[in-house]
XYZ file of C-alpha atoms in Angstrom:
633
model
C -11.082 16.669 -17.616
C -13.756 15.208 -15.179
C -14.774 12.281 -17.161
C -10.589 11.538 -17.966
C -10.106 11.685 -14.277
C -13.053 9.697 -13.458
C -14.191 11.618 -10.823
C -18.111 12.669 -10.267
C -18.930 16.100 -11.670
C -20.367 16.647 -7.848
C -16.680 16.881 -7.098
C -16.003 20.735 -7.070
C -12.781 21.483 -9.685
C -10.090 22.703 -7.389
C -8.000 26.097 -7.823
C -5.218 26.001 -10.585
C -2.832 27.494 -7.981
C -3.110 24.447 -5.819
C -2.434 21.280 -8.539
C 1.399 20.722 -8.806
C 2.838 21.066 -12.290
C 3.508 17.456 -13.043
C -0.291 16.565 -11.611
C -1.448 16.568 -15.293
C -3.879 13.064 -15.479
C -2.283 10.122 -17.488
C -3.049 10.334 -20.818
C -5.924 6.383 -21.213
C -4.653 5.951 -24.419
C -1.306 5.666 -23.437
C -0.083 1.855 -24.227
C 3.579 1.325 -24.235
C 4.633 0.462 -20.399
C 8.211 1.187 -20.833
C 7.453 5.221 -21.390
C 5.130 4.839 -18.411
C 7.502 3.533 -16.313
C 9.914 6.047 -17.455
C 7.493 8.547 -16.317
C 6.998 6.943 -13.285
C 10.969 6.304 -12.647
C 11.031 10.771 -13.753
C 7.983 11.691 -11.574
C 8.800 9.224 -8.623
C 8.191 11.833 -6.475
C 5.094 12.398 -7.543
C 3.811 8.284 -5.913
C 4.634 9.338 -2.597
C 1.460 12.122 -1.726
C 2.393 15.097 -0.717
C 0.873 15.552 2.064
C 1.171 19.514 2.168
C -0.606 18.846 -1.611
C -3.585 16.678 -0.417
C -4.763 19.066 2.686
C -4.943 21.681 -0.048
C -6.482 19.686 -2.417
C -9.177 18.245 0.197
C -9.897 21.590 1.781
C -10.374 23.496 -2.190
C -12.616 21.119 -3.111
C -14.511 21.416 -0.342
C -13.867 17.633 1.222
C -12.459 18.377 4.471
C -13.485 21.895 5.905
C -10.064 23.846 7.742
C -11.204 23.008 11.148
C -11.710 19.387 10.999
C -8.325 18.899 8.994
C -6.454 20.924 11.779
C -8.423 18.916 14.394
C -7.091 15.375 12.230
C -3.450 16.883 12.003
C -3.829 17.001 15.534
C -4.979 13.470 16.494
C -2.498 12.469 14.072
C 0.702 14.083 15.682
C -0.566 12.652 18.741
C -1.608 8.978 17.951
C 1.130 8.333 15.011
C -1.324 7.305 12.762
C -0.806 8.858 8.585
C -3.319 11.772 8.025
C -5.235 9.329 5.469
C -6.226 6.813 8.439
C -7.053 9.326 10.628
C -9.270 11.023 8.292
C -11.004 7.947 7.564
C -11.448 6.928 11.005
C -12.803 10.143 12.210
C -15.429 9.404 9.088
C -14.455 12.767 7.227
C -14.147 11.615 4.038
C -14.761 8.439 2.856
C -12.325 6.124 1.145
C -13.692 6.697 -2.174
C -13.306 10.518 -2.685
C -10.489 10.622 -0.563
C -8.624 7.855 -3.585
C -10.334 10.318 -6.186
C -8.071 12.863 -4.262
C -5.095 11.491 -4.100
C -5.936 10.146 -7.832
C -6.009 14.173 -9.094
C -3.129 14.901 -6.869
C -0.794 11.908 -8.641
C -1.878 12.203 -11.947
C -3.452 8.819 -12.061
C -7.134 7.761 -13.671
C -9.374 6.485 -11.031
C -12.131 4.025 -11.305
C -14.602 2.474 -9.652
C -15.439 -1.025 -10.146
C -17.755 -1.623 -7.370
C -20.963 -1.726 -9.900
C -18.745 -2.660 -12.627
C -19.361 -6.982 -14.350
C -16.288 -7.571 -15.432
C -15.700 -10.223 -18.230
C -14.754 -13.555 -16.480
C -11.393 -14.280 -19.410
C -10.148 -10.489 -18.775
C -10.749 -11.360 -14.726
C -8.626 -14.437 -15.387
C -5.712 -12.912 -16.710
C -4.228 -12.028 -13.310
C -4.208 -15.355 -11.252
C -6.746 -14.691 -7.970
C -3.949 -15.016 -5.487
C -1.645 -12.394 -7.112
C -4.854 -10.258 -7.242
C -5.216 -10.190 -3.585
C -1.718 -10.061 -2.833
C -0.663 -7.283 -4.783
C -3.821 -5.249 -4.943
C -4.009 -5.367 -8.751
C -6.676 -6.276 -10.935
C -7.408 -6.711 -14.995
C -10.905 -5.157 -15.497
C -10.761 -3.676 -19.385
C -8.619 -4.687 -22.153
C -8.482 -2.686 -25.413
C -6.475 -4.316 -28.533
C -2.704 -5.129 -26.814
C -3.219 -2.554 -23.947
C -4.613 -4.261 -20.256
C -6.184 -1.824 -17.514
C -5.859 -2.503 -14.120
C -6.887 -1.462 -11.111
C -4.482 -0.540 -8.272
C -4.434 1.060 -4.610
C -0.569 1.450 -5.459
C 0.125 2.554 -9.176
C 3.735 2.942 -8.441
C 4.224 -1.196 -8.148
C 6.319 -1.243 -11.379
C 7.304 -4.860 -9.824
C 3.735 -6.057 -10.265
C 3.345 -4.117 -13.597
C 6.258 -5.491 -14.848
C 5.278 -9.347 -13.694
C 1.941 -9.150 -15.042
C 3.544 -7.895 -18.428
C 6.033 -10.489 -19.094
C 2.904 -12.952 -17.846
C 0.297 -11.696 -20.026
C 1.999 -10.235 -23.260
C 0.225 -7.208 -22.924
C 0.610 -3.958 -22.464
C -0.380 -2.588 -18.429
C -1.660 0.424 -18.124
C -2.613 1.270 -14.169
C -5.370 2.943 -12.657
C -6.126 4.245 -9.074
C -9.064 2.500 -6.989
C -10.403 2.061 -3.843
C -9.735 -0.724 -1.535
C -13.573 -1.307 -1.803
C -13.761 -1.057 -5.277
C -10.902 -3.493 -5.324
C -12.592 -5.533 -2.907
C -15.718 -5.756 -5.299
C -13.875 -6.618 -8.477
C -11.865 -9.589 -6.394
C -15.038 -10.827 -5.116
C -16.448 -11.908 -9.122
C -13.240 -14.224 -9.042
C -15.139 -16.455 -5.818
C -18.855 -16.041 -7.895
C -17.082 -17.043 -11.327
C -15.345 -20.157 -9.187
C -17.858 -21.210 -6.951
C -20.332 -21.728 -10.400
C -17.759 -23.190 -11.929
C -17.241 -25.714 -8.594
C -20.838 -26.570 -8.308
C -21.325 -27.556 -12.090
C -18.666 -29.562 -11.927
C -19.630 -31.205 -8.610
C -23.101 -31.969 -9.806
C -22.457 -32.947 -13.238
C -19.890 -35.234 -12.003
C -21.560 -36.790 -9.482
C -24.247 -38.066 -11.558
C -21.671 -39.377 -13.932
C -20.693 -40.994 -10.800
C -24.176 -42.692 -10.168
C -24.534 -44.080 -13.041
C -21.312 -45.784 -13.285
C -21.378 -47.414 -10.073
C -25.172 -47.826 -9.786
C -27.506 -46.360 -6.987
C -26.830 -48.257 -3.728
C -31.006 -48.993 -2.632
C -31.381 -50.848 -6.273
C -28.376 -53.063 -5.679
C -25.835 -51.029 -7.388
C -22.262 -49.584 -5.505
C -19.389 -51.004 -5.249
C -18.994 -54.080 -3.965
C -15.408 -55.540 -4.747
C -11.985 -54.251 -4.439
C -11.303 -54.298 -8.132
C -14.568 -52.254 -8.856
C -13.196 -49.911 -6.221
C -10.184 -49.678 -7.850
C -11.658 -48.824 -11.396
C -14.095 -46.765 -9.996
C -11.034 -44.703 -8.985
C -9.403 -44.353 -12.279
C -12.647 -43.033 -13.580
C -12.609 -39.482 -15.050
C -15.870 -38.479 -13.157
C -14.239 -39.069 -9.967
C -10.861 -37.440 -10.772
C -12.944 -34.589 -11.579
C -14.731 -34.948 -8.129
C -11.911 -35.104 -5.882
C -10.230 -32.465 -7.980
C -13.016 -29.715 -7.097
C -13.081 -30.447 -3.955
C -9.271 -29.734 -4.065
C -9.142 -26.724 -5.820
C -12.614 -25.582 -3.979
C -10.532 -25.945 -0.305
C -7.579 -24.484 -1.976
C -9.817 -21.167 -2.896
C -11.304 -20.858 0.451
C -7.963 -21.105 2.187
C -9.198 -23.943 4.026
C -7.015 -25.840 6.236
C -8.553 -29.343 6.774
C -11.009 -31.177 3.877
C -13.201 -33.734 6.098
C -15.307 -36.174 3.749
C -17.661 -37.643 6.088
C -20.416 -40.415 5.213
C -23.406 -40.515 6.430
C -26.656 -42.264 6.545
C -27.877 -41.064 3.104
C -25.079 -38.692 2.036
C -21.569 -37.839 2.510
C -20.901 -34.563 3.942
C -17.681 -32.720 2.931
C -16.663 -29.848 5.375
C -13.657 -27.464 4.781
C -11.656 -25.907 8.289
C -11.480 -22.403 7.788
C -9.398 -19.581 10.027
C -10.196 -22.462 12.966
C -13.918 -23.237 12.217
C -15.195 -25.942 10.723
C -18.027 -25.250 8.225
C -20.089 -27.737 5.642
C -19.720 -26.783 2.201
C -21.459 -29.608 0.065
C -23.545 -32.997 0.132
C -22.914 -35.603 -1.732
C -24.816 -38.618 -2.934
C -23.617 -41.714 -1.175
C -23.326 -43.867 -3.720
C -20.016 -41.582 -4.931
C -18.346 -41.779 -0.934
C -16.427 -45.110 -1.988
C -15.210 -43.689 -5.170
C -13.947 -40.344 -3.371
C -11.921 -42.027 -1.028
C -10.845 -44.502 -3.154
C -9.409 -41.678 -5.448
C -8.046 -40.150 -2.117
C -6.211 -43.231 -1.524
C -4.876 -43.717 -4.897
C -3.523 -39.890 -4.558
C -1.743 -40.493 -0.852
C -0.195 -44.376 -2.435
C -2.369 -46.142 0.541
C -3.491 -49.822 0.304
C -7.380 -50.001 -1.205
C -8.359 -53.150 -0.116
C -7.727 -52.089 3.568
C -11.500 -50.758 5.177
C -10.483 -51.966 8.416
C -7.219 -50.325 9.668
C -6.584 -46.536 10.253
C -4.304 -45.070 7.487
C -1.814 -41.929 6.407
C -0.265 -41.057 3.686
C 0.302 -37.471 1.804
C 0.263 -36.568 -1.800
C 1.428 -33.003 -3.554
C -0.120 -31.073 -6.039
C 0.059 -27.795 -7.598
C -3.085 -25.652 -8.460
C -3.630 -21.689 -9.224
C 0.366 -21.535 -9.036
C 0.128 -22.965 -5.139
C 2.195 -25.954 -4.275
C 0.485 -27.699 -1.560
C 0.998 -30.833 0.732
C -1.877 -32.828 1.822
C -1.584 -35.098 4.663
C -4.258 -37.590 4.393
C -5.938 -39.763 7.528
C -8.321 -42.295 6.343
C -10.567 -43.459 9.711
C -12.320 -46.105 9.423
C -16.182 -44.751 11.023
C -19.873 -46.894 11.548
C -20.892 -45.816 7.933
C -18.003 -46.744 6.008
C -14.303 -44.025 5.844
C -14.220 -40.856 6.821
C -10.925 -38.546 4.892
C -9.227 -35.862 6.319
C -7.048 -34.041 4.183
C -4.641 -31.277 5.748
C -3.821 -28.743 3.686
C 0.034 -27.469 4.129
C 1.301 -24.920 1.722
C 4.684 -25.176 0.895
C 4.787 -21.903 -1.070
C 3.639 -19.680 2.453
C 6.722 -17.811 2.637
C 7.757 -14.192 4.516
C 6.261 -15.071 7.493
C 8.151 -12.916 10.933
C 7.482 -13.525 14.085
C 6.273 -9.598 14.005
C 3.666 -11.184 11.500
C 2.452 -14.061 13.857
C 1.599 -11.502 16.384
C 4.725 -10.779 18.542
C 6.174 -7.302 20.090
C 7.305 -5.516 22.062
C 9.469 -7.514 25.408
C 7.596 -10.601 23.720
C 9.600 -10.368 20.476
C 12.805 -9.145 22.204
C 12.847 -12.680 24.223
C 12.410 -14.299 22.097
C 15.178 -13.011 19.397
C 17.609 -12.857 22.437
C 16.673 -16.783 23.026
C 17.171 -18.206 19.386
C 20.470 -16.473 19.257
C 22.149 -17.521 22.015
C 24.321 -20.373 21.143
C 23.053 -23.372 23.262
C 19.892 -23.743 25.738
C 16.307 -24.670 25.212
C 13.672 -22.755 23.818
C 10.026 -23.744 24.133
C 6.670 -23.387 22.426
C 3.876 -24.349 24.768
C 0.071 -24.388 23.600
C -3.207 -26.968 22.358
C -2.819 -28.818 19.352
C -3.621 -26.410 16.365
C -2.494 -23.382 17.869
C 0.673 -22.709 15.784
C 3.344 -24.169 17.829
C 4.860 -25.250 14.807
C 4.430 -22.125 12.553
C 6.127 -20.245 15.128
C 8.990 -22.449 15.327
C 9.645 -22.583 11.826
C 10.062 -18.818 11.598
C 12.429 -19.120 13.874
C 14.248 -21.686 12.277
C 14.213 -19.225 9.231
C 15.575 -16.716 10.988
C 18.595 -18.938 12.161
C 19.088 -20.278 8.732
C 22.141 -19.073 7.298
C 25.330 -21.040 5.365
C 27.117 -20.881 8.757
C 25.103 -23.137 10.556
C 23.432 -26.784 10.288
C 20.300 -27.388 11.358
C 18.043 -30.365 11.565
C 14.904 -31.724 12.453
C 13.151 -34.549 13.366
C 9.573 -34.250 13.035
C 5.659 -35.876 13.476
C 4.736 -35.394 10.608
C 7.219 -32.668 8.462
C 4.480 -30.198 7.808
C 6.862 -27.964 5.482
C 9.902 -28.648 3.648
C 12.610 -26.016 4.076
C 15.752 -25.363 2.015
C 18.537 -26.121 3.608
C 17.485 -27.909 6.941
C 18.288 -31.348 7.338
C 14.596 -32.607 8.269
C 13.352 -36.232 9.365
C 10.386 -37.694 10.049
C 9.876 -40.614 13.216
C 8.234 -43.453 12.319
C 7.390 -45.463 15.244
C 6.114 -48.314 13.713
C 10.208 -49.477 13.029
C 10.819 -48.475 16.080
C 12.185 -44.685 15.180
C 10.592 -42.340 17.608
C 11.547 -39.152 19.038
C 13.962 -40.309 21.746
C 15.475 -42.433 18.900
C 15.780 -40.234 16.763
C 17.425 -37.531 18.778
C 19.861 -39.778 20.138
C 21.077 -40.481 16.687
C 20.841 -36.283 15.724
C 23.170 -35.387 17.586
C 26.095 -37.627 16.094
C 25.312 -35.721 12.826
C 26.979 -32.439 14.107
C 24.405 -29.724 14.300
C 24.340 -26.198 15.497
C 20.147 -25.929 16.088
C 17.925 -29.257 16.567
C 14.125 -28.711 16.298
C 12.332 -31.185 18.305
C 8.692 -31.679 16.796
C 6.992 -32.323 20.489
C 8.620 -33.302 23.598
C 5.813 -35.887 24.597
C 7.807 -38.205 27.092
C 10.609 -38.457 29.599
C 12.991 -39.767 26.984
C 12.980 -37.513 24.669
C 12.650 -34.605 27.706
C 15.904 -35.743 28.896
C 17.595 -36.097 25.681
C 16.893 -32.290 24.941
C 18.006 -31.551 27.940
C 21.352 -33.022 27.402
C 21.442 -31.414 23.916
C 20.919 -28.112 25.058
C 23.814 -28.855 27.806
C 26.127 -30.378 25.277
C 26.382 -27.376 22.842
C 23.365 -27.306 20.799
C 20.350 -24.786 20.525
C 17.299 -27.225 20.800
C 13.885 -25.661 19.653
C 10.592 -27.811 20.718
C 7.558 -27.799 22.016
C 5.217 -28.993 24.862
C 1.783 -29.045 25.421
C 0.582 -27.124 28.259
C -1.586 -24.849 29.032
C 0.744 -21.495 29.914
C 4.324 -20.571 29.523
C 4.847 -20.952 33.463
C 2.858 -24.399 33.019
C 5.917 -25.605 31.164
C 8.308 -26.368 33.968
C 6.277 -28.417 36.078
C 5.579 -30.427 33.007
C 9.220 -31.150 32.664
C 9.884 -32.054 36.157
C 6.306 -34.416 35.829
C 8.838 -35.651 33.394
C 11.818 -37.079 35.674
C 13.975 -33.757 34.329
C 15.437 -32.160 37.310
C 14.674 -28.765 38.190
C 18.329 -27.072 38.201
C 18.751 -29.094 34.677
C 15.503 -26.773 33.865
C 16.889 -23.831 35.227
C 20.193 -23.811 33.648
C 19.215 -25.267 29.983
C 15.755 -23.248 29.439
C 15.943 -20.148 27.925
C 12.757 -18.912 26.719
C 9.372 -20.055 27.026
C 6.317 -19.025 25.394
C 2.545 -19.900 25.143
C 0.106 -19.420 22.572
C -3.454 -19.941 20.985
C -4.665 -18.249 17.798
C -7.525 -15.826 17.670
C -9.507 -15.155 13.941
C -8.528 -11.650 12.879
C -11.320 -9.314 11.576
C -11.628 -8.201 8.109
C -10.782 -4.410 7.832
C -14.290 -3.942 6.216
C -16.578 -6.046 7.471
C -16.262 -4.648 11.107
C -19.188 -2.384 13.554
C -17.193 -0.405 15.858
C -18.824 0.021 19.720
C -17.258 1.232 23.119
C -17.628 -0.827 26.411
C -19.975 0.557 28.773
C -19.272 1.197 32.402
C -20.570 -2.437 33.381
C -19.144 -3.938 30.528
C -15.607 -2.311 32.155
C -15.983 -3.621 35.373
C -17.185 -6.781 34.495
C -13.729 -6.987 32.524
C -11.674 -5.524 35.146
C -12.495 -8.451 37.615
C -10.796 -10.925 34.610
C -8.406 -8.905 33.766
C -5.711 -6.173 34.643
C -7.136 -3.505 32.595
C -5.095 -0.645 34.000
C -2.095 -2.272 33.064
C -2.911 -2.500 29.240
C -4.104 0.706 29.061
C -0.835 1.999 30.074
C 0.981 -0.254 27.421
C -1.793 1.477 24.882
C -0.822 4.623 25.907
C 2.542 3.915 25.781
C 2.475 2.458 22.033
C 0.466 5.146 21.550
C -2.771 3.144 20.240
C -4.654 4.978 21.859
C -4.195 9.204 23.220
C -2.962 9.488 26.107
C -6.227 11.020 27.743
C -8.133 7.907 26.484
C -10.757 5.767 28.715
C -12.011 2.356 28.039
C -15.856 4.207 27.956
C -13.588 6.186 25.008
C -11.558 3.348 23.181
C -13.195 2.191 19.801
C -13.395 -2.105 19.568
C -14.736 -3.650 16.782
C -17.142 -6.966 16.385
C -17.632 -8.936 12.950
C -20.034 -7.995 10.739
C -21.204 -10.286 7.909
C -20.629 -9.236 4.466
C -20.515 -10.824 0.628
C -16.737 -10.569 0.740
C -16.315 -11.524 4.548
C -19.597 -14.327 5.270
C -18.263 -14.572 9.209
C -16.902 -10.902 9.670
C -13.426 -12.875 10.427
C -10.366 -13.586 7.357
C -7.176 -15.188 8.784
C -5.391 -15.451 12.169
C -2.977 -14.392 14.517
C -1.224 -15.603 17.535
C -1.694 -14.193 20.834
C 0.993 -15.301 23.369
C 2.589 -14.844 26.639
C 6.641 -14.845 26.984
C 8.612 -15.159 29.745
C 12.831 -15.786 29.808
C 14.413 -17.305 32.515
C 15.737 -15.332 34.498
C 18.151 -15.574 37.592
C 14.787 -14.773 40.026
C 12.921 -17.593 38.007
C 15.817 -19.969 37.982
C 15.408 -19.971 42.037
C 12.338 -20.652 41.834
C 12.797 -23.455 39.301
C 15.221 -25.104 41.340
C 13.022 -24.825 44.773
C 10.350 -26.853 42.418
C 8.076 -24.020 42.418
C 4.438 -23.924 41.121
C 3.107 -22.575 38.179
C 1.070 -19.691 39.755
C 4.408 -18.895 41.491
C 6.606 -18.744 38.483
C 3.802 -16.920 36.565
C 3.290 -14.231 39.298
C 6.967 -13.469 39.332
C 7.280 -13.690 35.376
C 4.195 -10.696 35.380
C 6.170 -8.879 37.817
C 9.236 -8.937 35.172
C 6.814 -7.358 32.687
C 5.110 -10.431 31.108
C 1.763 -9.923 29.352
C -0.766 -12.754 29.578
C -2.171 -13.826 26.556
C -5.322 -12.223 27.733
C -3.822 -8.967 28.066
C -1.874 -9.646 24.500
C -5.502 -10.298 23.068
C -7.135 -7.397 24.527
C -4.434 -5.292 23.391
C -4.912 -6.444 19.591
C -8.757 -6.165 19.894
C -7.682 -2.157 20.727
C -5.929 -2.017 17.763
C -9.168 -3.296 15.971
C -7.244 -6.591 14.580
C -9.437 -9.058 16.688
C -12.831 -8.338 18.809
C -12.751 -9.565 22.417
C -15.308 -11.699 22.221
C -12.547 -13.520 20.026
C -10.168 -13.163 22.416
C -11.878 -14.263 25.709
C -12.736 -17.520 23.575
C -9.798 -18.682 22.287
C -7.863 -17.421 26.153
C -9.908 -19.843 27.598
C -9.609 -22.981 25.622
């Protein structure tokens, strides 16, 4: 029974009386999916843990003693949290025996793949990026019949999909989100040697075709350019580098050339990091196959081009938009990555809540107005507009664009991109927009008076106009119009909702050391920032318990890892939202300051985007030191 279940024989057995009759382990041998998910679709029940079950279970084996699991029921009651997290976070079980647990209580196998080398082809068999989405993984495969590993063995979605993908026969086990974590991990080692064989074998095939540049090889004309770009080496080349960028979620590929080398650096989660050096005898070659991919002219070195190409790789569609600079050492190429495929995204996801989210969702449904994104230049101005526009897009309405550049093509949204070099800019363009009857216009960027007053107008004429504007603060947004000739009771009666944001990196749930502030540590805080006020919202979203200090309050910095190099994976937005109301509208019209309109928007219950951060470093999704960075940019 112990080995079946996979759990350590230092595991005491529990009492018959307290396993459920159905909790009999899966039977390994079983191979034919549909009578497992008939079992599954009988014992449905049985997916969901009882939790009644599992404080038995925990306290027979001898897990959890009585005390602490009352004193966890307790801070659970209290805080909202599931008796699982708080268990874990109180460190009274770790996540490993407490899966083996829930694995005996459901009936499921568990494994453990943390020390387990699992063959790269069965490893293959589930694409990477369903792997981490769905918290599967192949790790064993016996004749027709597929293990994988699961932290949710009642996905018969994901069972299903990887069935009809792989021919095979699925048969799921329970495992630990670090034993998951572990297996997922051998797909970046089997990649990464397969990137760097590639890159170096390449690269010398590279050499050698165009000759090394201090013996009077390279490339010297534009027709040698051009065949050097049809070459197979330097497909291959650019290719990697691709698919490489791709793998580490990168958004920006920068292919710089040096003195002696070329440097390529990926963007990643806001950073920008080198990944590889090239020889420089293959720079010309790379950008040359860069250019041929984006349909840009190759004998131009001079002039500053763009262009974009698409491609599809480990089932991702994804855009690049291509700049090719023209720098002392030769071209530099940017590629930005834009992936079409990125779908499901909420404005809960980006980081709104609470009044925040509500102003927003009251904004983008009323019929006509102006809402407006304010922020720097990469800090997801767009992204959040988009969701919006996703939200509003139904059959009943028509909604277009015009856009610099369209970063992601949407179904059913009428989307156009300026071109100023014919004379079709913003202003232009929105002038025109409106003649082709929509409900909702999204403006890419309101950047001059022109195309300030023509939203205006929009907004007044029936329309719902979505844009943004690059300022500093939400309250820094209506001074910025009237800098723009727009006059302030146009402002006040058009502008419905404005919001600022910047994006902070978000820390990887394992790869985190949890600390408390110290009394200095407070007080240097509390002269930045109103910390009694976002302890109350804490409370009040019950974060934190409601006799909780910040001396008290667990925060979290990164900690480096295999899995997590930086201690950081992904972002999310922090923001500050205010709506206009009839007490801001005065204020508007009387051509008031920022600082005024900001104190009076706190007063209505804004939170800065400081106090947003702060309140997601609580919650352990960001560290402050994250926060305070990206607040002040």
């Amino acid at each position: 029974m112990v080995g079946l279940l996979g759990i350590e024989p230092s595991l005491p057995a529990p009492k018959a009386a307290v396993l459920p009759a159905y909790a009999s382990p899966l039977d390994p041998t079983l191979s034919n999916s549909s009578d497992l998910r008939k079992m599954l679709w009988y014992n449905k029940n049985i997916m969901t843990i009882d939790v009644e079950k599992l404080k038995k279970f925990l306290i027979d084996s001898n897990l959890v003693t009585a005390k602490n699991l009352e004193l966890a029921e307790a801070d659970s009651q209290e805080t909202g949290r599931a008796l699982d997290a708080v268990l874990l976070r109180r460190n009274l079980v770790s996540e490993e025996m407490l899966a083996k647990a829930k694995a005996y209580v459901l009936g499921i196998p568990f494994v453990d793949l943390t020390s387990q080398n699992i063959n790269a082809d069965i490893l293959k068999i589930i694409p990477e990026n369903i792997a981490r989405h769905n918290n599967i993984v192949a790790f064993r495969q016996s004749g027709n019949a597929l293990e994988v590993a699961m932290l949710d063995p009642a996905d018969l979605q994901t069972i299903d999909f990887i069935k009809k993908k792989s021919n095979l026969e699925i048969l799921p086990r329970l495992t630990s989100r670090p034993s998951l974590e572990s297996a997922i991990r051998q797909y970046r080692r089997s990649l990464e040697d397969e990137f760097n064989k590639i890159i170096k074998t390449e690269t010398s095939e590279v050499v050698k075709i165009v000759g090394p540049a201090d013996k009077g090889g390279g490339i010297k004309t534009d027709a040698q350019l051009n065949q050097v770009a049809q070459e197979l080496p330097v497909i291959r080349v650019v290719d990697a580098l691709i698919r490489h960028a791709i793998l580490e979620n990168a958004s920006d590929i920068h292919i710089e050339p040096e003195d002696k080398e070329t440097v390529v650096r990926y963007r990643i989660d806001g950073v920008l990091k080198d990944v590889m050096m090239l020889p420089k005898e293959v720079h010309q070659g790379i950008v040359a196959r860069v250019k041929v991919l984006s349909s840009l002219k190759l004998d131009e070195h001079r002039l500053p081009q763009d262009g974009r190409f698409k491609i599809e790789s480990e089932g991702a569609k994804v855009s690049f938009r291509v700049s090719i600079f023209p720098v002392y050492e030769g071209e530099k190429a940017v590629m930005r990555l834009l992936r079409e495929d990125v779908q499901g995204f909420t404005l809960e996801s980006l980081g709104l809540y609470g009044q925040a989210l509500e102003s927003i969702h009251r904004a983008i449904k009323r019929p006509t107005g102006l809402v407006l994104v304010t922020g720097p230049t990469g800090s997801g101005k767009t992204t959040t507009l988009y969701t919006a526009m996703d939200i509003l897009n139904t059959p009943e309405v028509n909604i277009a664009t015009i856009e610099d550049p369209i970063e992601y093509r949407m179904p059913r949204i009428n989307q156009t991109q300026v071109r100023p070099d014919i004379g079709f800019t913003f202003a232009n363009g929105l002038r025109n927009l409106v003649r082709q009857d929509p409900d909702i216009v999204m403006v890419g960027e309101i950047r001059d008076n022109e195309t300030a007053g023509l939203a205006i107008n929009a907004s007044l004429t029936g329309h719902l106009v979505l844009s943004t504007l690059h300022t500093n603060s939400a309250a820094g947004a209506v001074p910025r119009l009237i800098d723009m000739k727009v006059e302030p009771f146009l402002i006040a009666s058009t502008v419905n909702v404005v919001a600022a944001q910047r994006l902070v990196r978000s820390l990887c749930p394992d790869s985190r050391a949890k600390y408390r502030l110290t009394a200095p540590e407070v007080a240097a805080l509390g002269r930045e920032i109103n910390l009694e006020k976002i302890l109350k919202v804490l409370k009040q979203e019950k974060t934190v318990g409601p006799k909780e200090t910040w001396e008290t309050i667990d925060f979290y910095r990164p900690q480096e890892t295999e899995s997590c190099p930086k201690g950081y994976k992904g972002r999310i937005g922090i923001f500050e939202v205010f709506e206009v109301t009839d007490k801001i509208q005065e204020l508007i019209v009387k051509s008031a300051t920022s600082d005024e309109i900001q104190k009076i928007a706190e007063e209505q219950g804004m939170m800065t985007m400081l106090e947003d951060g702060f309140i997601k470093a609580a919650q352990g999704i960001t560290s402050i030191e994250e926060v305070l960075r990206a607040s002040r940019e």
